[in-house]
CSV table of C-alpha atoms and ligand atoms in Angstrom, one decimal:
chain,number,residue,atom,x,y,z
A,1,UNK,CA,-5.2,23.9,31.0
A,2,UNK,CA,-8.7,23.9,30.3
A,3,UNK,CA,-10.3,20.4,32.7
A,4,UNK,CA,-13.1,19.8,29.9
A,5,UNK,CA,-13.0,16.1,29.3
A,6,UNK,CA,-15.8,14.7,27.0
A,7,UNK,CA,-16.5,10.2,26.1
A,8,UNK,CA,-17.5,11.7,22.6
A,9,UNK,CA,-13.4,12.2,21.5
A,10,UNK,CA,-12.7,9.1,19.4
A,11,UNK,CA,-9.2,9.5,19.2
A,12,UNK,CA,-7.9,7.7,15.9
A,13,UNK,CA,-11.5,8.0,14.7
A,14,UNK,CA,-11.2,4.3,16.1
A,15,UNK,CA,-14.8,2.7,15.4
A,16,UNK,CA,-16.0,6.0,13.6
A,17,UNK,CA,-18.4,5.0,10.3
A,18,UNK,CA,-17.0,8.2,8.5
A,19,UNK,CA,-19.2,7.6,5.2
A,20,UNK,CA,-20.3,5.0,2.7
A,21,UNK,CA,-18.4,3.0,0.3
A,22,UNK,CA,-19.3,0.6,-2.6
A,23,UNK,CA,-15.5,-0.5,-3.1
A,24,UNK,CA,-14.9,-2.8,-0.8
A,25,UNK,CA,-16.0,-4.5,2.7
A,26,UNK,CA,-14.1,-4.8,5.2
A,27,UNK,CA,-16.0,-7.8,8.0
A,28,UNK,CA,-13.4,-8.4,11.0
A,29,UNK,CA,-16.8,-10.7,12.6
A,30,UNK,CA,-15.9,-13.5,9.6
A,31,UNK,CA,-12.1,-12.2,8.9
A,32,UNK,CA,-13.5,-11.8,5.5
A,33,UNK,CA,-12.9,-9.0,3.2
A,34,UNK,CA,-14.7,-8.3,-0.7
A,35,UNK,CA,-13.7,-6.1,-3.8
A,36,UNK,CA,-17.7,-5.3,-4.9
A,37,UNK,CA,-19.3,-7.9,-3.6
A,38,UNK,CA,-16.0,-10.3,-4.6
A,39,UNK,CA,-14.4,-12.5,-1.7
A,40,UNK,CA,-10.4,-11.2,-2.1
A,41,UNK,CA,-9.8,-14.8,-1.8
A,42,UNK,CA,-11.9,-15.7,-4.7
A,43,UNK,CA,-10.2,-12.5,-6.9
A,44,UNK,CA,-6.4,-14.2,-6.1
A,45,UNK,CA,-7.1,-17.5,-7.4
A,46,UNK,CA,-8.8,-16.7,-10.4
A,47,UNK,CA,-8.3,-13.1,-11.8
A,48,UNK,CA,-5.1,-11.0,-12.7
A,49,UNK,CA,-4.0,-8.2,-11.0
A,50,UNK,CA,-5.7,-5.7,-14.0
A,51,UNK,CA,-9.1,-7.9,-14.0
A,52,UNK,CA,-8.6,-7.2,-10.2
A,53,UNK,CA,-8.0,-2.9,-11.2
A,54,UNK,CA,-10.7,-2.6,-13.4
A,55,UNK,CA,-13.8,-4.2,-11.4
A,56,UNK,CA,-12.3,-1.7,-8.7
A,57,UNK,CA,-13.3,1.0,-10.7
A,58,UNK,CA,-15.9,-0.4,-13.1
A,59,UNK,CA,-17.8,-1.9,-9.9
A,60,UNK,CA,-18.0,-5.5,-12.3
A,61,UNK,CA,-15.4,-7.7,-14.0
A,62,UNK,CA,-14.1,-7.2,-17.2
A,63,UNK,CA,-15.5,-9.0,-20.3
A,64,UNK,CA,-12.5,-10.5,-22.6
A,65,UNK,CA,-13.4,-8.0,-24.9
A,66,UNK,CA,-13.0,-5.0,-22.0
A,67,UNK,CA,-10.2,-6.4,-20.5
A,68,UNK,CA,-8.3,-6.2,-23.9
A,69,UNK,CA,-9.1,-2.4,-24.4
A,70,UNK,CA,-8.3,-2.1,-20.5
A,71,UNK,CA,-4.9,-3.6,-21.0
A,72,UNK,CA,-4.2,-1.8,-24.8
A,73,UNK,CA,-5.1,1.9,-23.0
A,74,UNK,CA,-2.7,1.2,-20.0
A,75,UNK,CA,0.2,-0.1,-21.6
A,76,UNK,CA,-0.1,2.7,-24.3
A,77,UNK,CA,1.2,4.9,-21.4
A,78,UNK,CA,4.2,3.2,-20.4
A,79,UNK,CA,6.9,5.8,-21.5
A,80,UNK,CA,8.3,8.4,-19.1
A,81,UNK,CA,8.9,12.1,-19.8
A,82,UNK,CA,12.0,13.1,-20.2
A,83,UNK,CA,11.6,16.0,-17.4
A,84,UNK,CA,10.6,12.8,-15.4
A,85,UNK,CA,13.4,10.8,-15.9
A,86,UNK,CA,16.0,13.5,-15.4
A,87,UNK,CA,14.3,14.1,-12.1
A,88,UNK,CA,14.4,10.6,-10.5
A,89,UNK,CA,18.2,10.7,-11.6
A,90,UNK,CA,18.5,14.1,-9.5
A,91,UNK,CA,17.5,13.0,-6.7
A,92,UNK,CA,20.0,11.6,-3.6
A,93,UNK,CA,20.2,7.5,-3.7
A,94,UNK,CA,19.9,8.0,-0.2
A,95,UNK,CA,16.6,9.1,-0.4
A,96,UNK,CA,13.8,6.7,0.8
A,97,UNK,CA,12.1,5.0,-2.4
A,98,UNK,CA,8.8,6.3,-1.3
A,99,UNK,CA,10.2,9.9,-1.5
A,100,UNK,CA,10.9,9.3,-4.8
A,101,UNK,CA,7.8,8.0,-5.7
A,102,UNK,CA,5.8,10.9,-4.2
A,103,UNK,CA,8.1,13.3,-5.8
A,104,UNK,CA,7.7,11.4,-9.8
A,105,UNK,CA,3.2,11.6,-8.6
A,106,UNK,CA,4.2,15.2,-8.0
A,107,UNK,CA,5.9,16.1,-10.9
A,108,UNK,CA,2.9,13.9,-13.1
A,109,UNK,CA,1.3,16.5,-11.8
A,110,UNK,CA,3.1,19.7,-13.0
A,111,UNK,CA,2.7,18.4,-16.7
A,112,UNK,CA,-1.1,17.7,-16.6
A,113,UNK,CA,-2.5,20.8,-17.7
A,114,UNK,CA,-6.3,19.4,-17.0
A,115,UNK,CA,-5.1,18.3,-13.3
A,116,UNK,CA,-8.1,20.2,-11.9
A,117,UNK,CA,-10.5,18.1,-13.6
A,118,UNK,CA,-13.2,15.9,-11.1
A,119,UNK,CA,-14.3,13.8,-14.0
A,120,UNK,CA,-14.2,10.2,-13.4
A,121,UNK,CA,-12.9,9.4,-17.0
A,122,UNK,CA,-10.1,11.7,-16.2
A,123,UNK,CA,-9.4,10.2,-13.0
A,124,UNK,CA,-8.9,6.7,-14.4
A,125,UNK,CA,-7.1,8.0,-17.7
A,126,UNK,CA,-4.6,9.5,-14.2
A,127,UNK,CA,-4.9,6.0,-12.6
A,128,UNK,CA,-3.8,4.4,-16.1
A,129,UNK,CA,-1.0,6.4,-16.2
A,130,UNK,CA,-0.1,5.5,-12.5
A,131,UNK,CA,-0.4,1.7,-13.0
A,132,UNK,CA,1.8,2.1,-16.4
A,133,UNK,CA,4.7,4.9,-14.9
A,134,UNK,CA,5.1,3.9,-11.1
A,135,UNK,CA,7.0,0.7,-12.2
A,136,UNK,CA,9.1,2.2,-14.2
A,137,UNK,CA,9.8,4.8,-12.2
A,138,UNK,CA,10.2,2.4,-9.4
A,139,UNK,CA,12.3,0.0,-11.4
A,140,UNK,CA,14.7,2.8,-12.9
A,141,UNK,CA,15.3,4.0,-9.4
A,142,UNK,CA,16.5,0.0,-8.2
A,143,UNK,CA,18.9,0.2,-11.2
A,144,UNK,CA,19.9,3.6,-11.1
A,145,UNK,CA,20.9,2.7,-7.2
A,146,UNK,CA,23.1,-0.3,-8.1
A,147,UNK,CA,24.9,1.6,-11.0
A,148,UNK,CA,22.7,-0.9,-13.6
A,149,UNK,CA,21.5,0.5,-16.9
A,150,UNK,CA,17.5,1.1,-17.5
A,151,UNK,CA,15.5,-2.2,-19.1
A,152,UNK,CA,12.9,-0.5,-21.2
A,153,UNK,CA,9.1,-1.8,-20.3
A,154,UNK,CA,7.5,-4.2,-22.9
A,155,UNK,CA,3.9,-3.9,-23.7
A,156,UNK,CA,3.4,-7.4,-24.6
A,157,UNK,CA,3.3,-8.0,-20.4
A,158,UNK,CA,0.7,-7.9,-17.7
A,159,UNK,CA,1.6,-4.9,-14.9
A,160,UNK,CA,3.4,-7.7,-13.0
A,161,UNK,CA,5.7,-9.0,-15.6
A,162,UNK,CA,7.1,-6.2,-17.1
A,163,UNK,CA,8.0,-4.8,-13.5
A,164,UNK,CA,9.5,-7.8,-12.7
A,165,UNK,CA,11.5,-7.7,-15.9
A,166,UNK,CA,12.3,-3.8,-15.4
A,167,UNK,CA,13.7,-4.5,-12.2
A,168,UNK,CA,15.3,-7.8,-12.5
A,169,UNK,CA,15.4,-8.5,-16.3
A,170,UNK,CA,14.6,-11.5,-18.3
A,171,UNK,CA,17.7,-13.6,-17.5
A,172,UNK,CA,17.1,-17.5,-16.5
A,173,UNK,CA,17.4,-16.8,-12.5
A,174,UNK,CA,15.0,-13.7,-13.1
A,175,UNK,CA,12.0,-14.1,-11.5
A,176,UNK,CA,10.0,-12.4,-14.6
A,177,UNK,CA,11.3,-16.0,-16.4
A,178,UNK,CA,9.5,-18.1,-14.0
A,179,UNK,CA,5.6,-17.9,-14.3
A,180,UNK,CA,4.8,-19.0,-10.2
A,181,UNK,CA,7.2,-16.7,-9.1
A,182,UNK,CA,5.3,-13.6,-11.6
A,183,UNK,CA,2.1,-14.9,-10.4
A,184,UNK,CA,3.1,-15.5,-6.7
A,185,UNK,CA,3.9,-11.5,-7.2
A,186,UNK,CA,0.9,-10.8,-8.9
A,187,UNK,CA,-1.2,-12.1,-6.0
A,188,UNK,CA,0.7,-9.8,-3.9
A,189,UNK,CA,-0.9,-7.0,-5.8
A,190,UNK,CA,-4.3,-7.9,-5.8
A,191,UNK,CA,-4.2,-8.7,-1.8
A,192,UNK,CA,-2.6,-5.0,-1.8
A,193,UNK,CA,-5.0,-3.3,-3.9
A,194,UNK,CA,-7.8,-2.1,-1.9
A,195,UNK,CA,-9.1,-2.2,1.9
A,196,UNK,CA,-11.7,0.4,2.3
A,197,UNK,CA,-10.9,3.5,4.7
A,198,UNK,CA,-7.2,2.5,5.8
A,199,UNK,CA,-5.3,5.9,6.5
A,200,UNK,CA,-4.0,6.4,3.1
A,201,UNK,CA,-7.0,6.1,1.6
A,202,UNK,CA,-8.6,8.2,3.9
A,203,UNK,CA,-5.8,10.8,3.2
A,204,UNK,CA,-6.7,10.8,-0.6
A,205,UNK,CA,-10.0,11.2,0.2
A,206,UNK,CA,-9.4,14.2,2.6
A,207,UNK,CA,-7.3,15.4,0.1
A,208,UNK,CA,-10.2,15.0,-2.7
A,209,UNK,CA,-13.5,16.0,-0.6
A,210,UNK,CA,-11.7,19.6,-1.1
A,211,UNK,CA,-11.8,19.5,-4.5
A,212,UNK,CA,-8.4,19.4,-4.7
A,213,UNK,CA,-6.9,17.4,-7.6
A,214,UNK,CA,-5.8,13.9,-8.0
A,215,UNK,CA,-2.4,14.0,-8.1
A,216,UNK,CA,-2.1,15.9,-4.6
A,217,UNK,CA,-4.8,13.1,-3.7
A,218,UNK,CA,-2.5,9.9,-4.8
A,219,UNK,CA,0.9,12.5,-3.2
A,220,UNK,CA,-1.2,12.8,-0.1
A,221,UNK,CA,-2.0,9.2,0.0
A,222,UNK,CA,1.3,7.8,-0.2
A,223,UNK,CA,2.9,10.1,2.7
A,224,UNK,CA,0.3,8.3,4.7
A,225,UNK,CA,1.0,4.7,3.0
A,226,UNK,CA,5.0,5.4,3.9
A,227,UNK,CA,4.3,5.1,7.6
A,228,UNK,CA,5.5,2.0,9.9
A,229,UNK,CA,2.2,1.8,11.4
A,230,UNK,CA,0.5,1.6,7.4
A,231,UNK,CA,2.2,0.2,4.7
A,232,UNK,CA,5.6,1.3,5.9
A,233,UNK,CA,5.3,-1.8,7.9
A,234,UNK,CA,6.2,-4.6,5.4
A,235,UNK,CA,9.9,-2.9,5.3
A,236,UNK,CA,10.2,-3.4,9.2
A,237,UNK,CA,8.8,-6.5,9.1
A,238,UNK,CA,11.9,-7.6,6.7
A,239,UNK,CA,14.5,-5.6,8.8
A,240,UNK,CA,13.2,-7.4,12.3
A,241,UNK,CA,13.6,-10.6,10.3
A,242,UNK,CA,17.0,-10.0,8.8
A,243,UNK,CA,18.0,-8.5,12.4
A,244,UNK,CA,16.9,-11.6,14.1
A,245,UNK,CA,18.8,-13.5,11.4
A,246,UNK,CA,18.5,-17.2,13.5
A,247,UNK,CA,15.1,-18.2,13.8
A,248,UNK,CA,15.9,-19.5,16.9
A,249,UNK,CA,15.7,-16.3,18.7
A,250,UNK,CA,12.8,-15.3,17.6
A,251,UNK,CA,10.8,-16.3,20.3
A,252,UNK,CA,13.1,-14.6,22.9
A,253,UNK,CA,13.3,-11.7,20.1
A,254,UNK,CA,9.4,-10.8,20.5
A,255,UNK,CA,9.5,-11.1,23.9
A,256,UNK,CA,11.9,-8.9,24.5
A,257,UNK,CA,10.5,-6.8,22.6
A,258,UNK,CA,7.0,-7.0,24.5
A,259,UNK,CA,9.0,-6.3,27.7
A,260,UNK,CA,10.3,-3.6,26.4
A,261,UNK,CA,7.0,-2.1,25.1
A,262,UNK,CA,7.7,-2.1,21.4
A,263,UNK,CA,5.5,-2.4,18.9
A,264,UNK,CA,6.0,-5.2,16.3
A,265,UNK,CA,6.0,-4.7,13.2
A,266,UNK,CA,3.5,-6.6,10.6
A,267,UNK,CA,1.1,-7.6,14.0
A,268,UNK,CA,-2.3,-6.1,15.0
A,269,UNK,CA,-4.7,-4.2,12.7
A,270,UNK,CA,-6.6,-1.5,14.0
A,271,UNK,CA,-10.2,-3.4,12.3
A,272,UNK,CA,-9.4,-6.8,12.1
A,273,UNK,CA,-9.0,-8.0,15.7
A,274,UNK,CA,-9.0,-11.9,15.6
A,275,UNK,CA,-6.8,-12.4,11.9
A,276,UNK,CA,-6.2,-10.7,8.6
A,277,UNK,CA,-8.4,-11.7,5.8
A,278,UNK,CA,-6.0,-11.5,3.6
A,279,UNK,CA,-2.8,-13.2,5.4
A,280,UNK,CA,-3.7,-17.2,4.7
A,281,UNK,CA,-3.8,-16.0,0.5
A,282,UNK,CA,-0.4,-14.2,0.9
A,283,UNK,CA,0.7,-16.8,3.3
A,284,UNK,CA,0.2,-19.9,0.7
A,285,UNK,CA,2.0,-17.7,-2.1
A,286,UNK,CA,5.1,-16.4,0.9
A,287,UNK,CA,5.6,-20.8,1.2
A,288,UNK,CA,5.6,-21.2,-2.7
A,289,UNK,CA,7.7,-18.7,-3.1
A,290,UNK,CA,10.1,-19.9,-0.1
A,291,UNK,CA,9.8,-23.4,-1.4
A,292,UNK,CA,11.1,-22.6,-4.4
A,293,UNK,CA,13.9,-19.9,-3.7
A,294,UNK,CA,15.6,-21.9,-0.2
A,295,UNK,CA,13.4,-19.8,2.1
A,296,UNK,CA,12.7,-21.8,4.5
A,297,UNK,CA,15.0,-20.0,7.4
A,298,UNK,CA,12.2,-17.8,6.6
A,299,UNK,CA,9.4,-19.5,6.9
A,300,UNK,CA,10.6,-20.9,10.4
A,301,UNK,CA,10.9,-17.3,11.2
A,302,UNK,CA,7.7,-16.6,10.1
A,303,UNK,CA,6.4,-19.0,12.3
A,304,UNK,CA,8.4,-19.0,15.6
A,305,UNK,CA,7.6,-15.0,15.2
A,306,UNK,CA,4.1,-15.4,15.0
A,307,UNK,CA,3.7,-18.4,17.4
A,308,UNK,CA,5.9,-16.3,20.3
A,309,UNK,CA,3.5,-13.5,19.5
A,310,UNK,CA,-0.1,-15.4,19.4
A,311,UNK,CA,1.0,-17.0,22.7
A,312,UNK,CA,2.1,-13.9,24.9
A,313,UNK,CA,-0.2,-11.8,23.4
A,314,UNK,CA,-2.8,-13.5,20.7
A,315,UNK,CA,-2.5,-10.6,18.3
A,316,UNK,CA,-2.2,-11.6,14.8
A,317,UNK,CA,0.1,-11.5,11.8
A,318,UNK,CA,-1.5,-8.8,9.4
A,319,UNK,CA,-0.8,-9.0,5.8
A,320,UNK,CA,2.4,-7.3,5.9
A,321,UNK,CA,4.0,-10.3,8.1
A,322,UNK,CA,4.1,-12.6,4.9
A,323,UNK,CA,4.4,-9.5,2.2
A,324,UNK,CA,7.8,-8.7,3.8
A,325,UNK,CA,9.7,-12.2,3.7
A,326,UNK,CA,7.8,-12.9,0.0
A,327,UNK,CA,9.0,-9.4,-1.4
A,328,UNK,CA,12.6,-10.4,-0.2
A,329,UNK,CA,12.4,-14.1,-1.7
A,330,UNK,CA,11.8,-12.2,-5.2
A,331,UNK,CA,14.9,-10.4,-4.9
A,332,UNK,CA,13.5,-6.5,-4.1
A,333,UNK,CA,15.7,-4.7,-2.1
A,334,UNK,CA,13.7,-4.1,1.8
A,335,UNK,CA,13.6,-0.2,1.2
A,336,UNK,CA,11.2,-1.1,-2.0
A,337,UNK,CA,8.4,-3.0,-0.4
A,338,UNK,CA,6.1,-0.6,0.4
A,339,UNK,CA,6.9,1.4,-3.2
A,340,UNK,CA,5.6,-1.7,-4.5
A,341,UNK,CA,2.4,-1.6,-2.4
A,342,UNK,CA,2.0,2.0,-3.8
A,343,UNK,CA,1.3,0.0,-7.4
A,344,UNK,CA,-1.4,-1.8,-6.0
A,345,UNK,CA,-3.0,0.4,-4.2
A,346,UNK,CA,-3.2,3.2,-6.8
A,347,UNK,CA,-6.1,0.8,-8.0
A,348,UNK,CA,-7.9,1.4,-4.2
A,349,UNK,CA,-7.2,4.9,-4.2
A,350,UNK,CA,-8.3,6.0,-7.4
A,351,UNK,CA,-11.7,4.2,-7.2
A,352,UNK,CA,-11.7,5.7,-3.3
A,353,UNK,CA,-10.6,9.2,-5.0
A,354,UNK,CA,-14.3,9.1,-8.1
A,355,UNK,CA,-16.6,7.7,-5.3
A,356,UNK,CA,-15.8,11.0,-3.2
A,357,UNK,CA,-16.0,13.3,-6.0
A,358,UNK,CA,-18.8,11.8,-7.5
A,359,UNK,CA,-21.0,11.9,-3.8
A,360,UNK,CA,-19.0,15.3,-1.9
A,361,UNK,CA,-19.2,16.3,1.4
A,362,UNK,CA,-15.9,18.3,2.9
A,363,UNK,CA,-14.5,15.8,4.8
A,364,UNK,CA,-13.8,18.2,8.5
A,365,UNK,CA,-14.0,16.8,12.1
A,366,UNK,CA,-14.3,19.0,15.1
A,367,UNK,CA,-12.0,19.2,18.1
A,368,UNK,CA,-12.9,19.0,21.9
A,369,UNK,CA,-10.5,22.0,23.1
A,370,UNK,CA,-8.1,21.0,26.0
A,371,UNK,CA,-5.4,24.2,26.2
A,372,UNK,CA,-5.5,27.2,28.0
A,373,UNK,CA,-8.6,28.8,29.0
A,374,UNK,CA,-9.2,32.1,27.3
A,375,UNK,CA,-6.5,34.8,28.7
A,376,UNK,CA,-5.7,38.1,27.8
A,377,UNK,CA,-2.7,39.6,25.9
A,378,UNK,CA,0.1,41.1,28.4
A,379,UNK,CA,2.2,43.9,27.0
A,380,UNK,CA,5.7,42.2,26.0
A,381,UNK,CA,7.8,44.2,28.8
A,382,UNK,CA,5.4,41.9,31.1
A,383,UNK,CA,5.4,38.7,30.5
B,401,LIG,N1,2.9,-5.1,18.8
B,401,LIG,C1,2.8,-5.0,20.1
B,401,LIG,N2,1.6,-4.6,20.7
B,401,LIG,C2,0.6,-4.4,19.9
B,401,LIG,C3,0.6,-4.5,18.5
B,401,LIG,C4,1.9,-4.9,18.0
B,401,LIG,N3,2.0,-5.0,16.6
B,401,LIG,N4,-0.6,-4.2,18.0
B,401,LIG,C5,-1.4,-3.9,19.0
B,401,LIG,N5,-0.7,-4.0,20.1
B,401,LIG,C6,-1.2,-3.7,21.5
B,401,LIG,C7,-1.4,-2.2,21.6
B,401,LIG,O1,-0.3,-1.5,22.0
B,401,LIG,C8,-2.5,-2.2,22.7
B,401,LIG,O2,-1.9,-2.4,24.0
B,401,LIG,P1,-2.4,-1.6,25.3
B,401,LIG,O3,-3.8,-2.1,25.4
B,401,LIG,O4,-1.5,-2.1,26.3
B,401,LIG,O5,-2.3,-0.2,25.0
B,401,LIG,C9,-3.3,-3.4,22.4
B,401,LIG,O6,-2.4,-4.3,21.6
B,401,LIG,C10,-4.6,-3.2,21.6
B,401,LIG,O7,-4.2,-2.4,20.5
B,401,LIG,P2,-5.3,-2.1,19.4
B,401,LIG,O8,-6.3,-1.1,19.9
B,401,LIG,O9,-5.8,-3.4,18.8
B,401,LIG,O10,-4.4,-1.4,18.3
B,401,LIG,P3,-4.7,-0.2,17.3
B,401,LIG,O11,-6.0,-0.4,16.6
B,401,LIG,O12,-4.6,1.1,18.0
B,401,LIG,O13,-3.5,-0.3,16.3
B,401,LIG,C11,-2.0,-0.9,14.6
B,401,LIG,C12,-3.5,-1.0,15.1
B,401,LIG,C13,-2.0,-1.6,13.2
B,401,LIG,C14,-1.6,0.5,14.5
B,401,LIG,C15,-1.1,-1.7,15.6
B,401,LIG,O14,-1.6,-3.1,15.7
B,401,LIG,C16,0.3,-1.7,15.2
B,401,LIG,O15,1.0,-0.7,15.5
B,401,LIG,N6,0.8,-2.8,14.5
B,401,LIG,C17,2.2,-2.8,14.0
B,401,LIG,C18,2.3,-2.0,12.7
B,401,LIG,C19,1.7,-2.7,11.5
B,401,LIG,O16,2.0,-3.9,11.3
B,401,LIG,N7,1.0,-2.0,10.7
B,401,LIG,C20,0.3,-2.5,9.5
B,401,LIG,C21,-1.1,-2.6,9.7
B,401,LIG,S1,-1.9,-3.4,8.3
């Protein structure tokens, strides 16, 4: 092996400024975080999740006027092709949710025969199509699971509604009937909606900076979003907590599992190093919800976890930690969590995806070579 070692390798690309970006800032010094020039904070108290889409991409919030058309556009596209639907029923119920979700973005893209377009308006008439289909598509796929039939979407509702009513119906004890519990949700989405170059972005913009088209962007984007170390991590932050099961143990859980080396899940952020911006919003809505739906086993897991954790190691939740136990208060099944971050972060990703075409540059690192030094080829009979 070559012995060439070099300090200019930033593995991760961990601290590497890999280009500009008007979205959103990301400022670990003040745990802050804004969506153009917008505190998040100040975007979950007093805008909906579609104000929340369309200053993403419009870079200012929506006038009542705009906000209507906004809302009339995207709900016009909330009807699945047939091809589509036939698909999702194919597929195994085995299959991890965010397979089927990257497989129904893939298929979008067979039937778009202008896929290859860069234009801007095209991208967003993709990411209103996104925002309108991935519910259903994720909602039909809870149903289908459980044997239930399909509830058709309606709309009359906001983006968080009518998937709550898709999966979950419109029944008294349906979430979708009780406006904190839609809005709790709805807050969800706008903390999930956009945080700069996190790896799934990245990937979509990767993907993009080829020229390549937006649907293999958004497919690209979500293999990366599936991971336990992205947004794969609200599921394992659910599955530690049901595993635990007695918030009792959790203290002794987390330290075992720091003897042991592991990671855990919904913990550390590779920007943030002293708290997640976004945690204390999704925090207050995880103890709403909880207060309403006899969660408070989880909120004392919530807290013995994160208290065991702060003092052996003083790493902090990230906003996965009180995403997972919210999502499960609302009734989701654990293997739909990060599905459901896929909605919101179509908004990110799409806004990531027009900034890169509209300001190129092929996105390629280099390499510091560490194999063999250069050899020669030996005949096969003597090697
Ligand atoms: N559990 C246990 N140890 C952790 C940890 C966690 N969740 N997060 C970080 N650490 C440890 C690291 O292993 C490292 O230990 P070492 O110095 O002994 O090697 C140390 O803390 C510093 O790690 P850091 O450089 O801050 O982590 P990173 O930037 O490389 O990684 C994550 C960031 C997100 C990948 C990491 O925190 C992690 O894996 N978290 C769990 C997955 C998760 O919740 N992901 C969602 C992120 S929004």
């Amino acid at each position: 092996m070559s012995s060439t070692t070099t300090t200019d390798v930033r593995k991760g690309l961990y601290g590497v400024i890999a280009d500009y970006t008007a979205v959103s800032k990301v400022m670990p010094e003040t745990n802050s975080l804004t969506y153009r020039g917008y505190a998040v904070e100040d975007l979950v108290e007093n805008c909906s999740f579609e104000e929340v889409f369309y200053l993403l991409w419009h870079g200012e919030l929506p006038t009542a006027q705009q906000l209507a058309e906004f809302n009339e556009r995207g709900r016009s596209y909330r009807s699945l092709d047939a091809g589509l639907i036939s698909l999702i029923h194919s597929l195994p119920k085995e299959a991890h949710p965010m397979d089927v979700m990257r497989t129904a973005v893939s298929y979008m893209g067979t039937k778009d025969s202008e896929y290859f377009t860069t234009d801007s308006e095209h991208i967003r008439k993709v990411g209103h199509t996104l925002l309108a289909q991935l519910p259903m598509v994720l909602a039909m796929d809870i149903r289908r699971r459980k044997g239930l039939d399909i509830i058709a979407p309606d709309s009359s509702k906001s983006v968080a509604e009518n998937l709550l009513s898709m999966v979950f119906g419109t029944g008294p004890e349906s979430p979708a009937s009780n406006p904190a519990d839609v809005r709790d949700f709805e807050k969800s989405l706008i903390l999930y909606a956009e945080h700069s170059f996190n790896a799934s972005t990245f990937t979509a913009r990767v993907i993009t900076s080829t020229k390549s088209d937006v649907y293999s962007a958004i497919t690209g984007a979500i293999g990366a979003l599936k991971g336990p170390l992205h947004g794969g991590a609200n599921e394992f932050v659910m599955h530690t907590m049901l595993a635990i099961d007695d918030p009792n143990k959790a203290a002794a859980w987390i330290n075992n599992a720091l003897d042991n080396k592991n990671v855990v899940m919904g913990f550390g952020h590779r920007v943030y190093k002293r708290g997640d911006s976004r945690v204390p919003s999704m925090e207050k809505s995880f103890r709403e919800l909880a207060a309403r739906h006899d969660g408070e086993k989880w909120v004392a897991m919530y807290e013995n976890m994160r208290d065991a954790m702060d003092a052996r190691t003083g790493i902090k939740p990230n906003l996965d930690f009180p995403a997972g136990p919210a999502y499960h208060l609302l009734g989701f099944p654990v293997d739909f969590f990060t599905p459901l971050f896929v909605i919101a972060r179509v908004a990110g990703w799409t806004a990531h995806i027009v900034e890169q075409y509209e300001n190129n540059s092929l996105i390629r690192p280099l390499s510091e070579y560490n194999g063999e030094e250069q050899r020669e080829v030996a005949p096969i009979e003597k090697r």
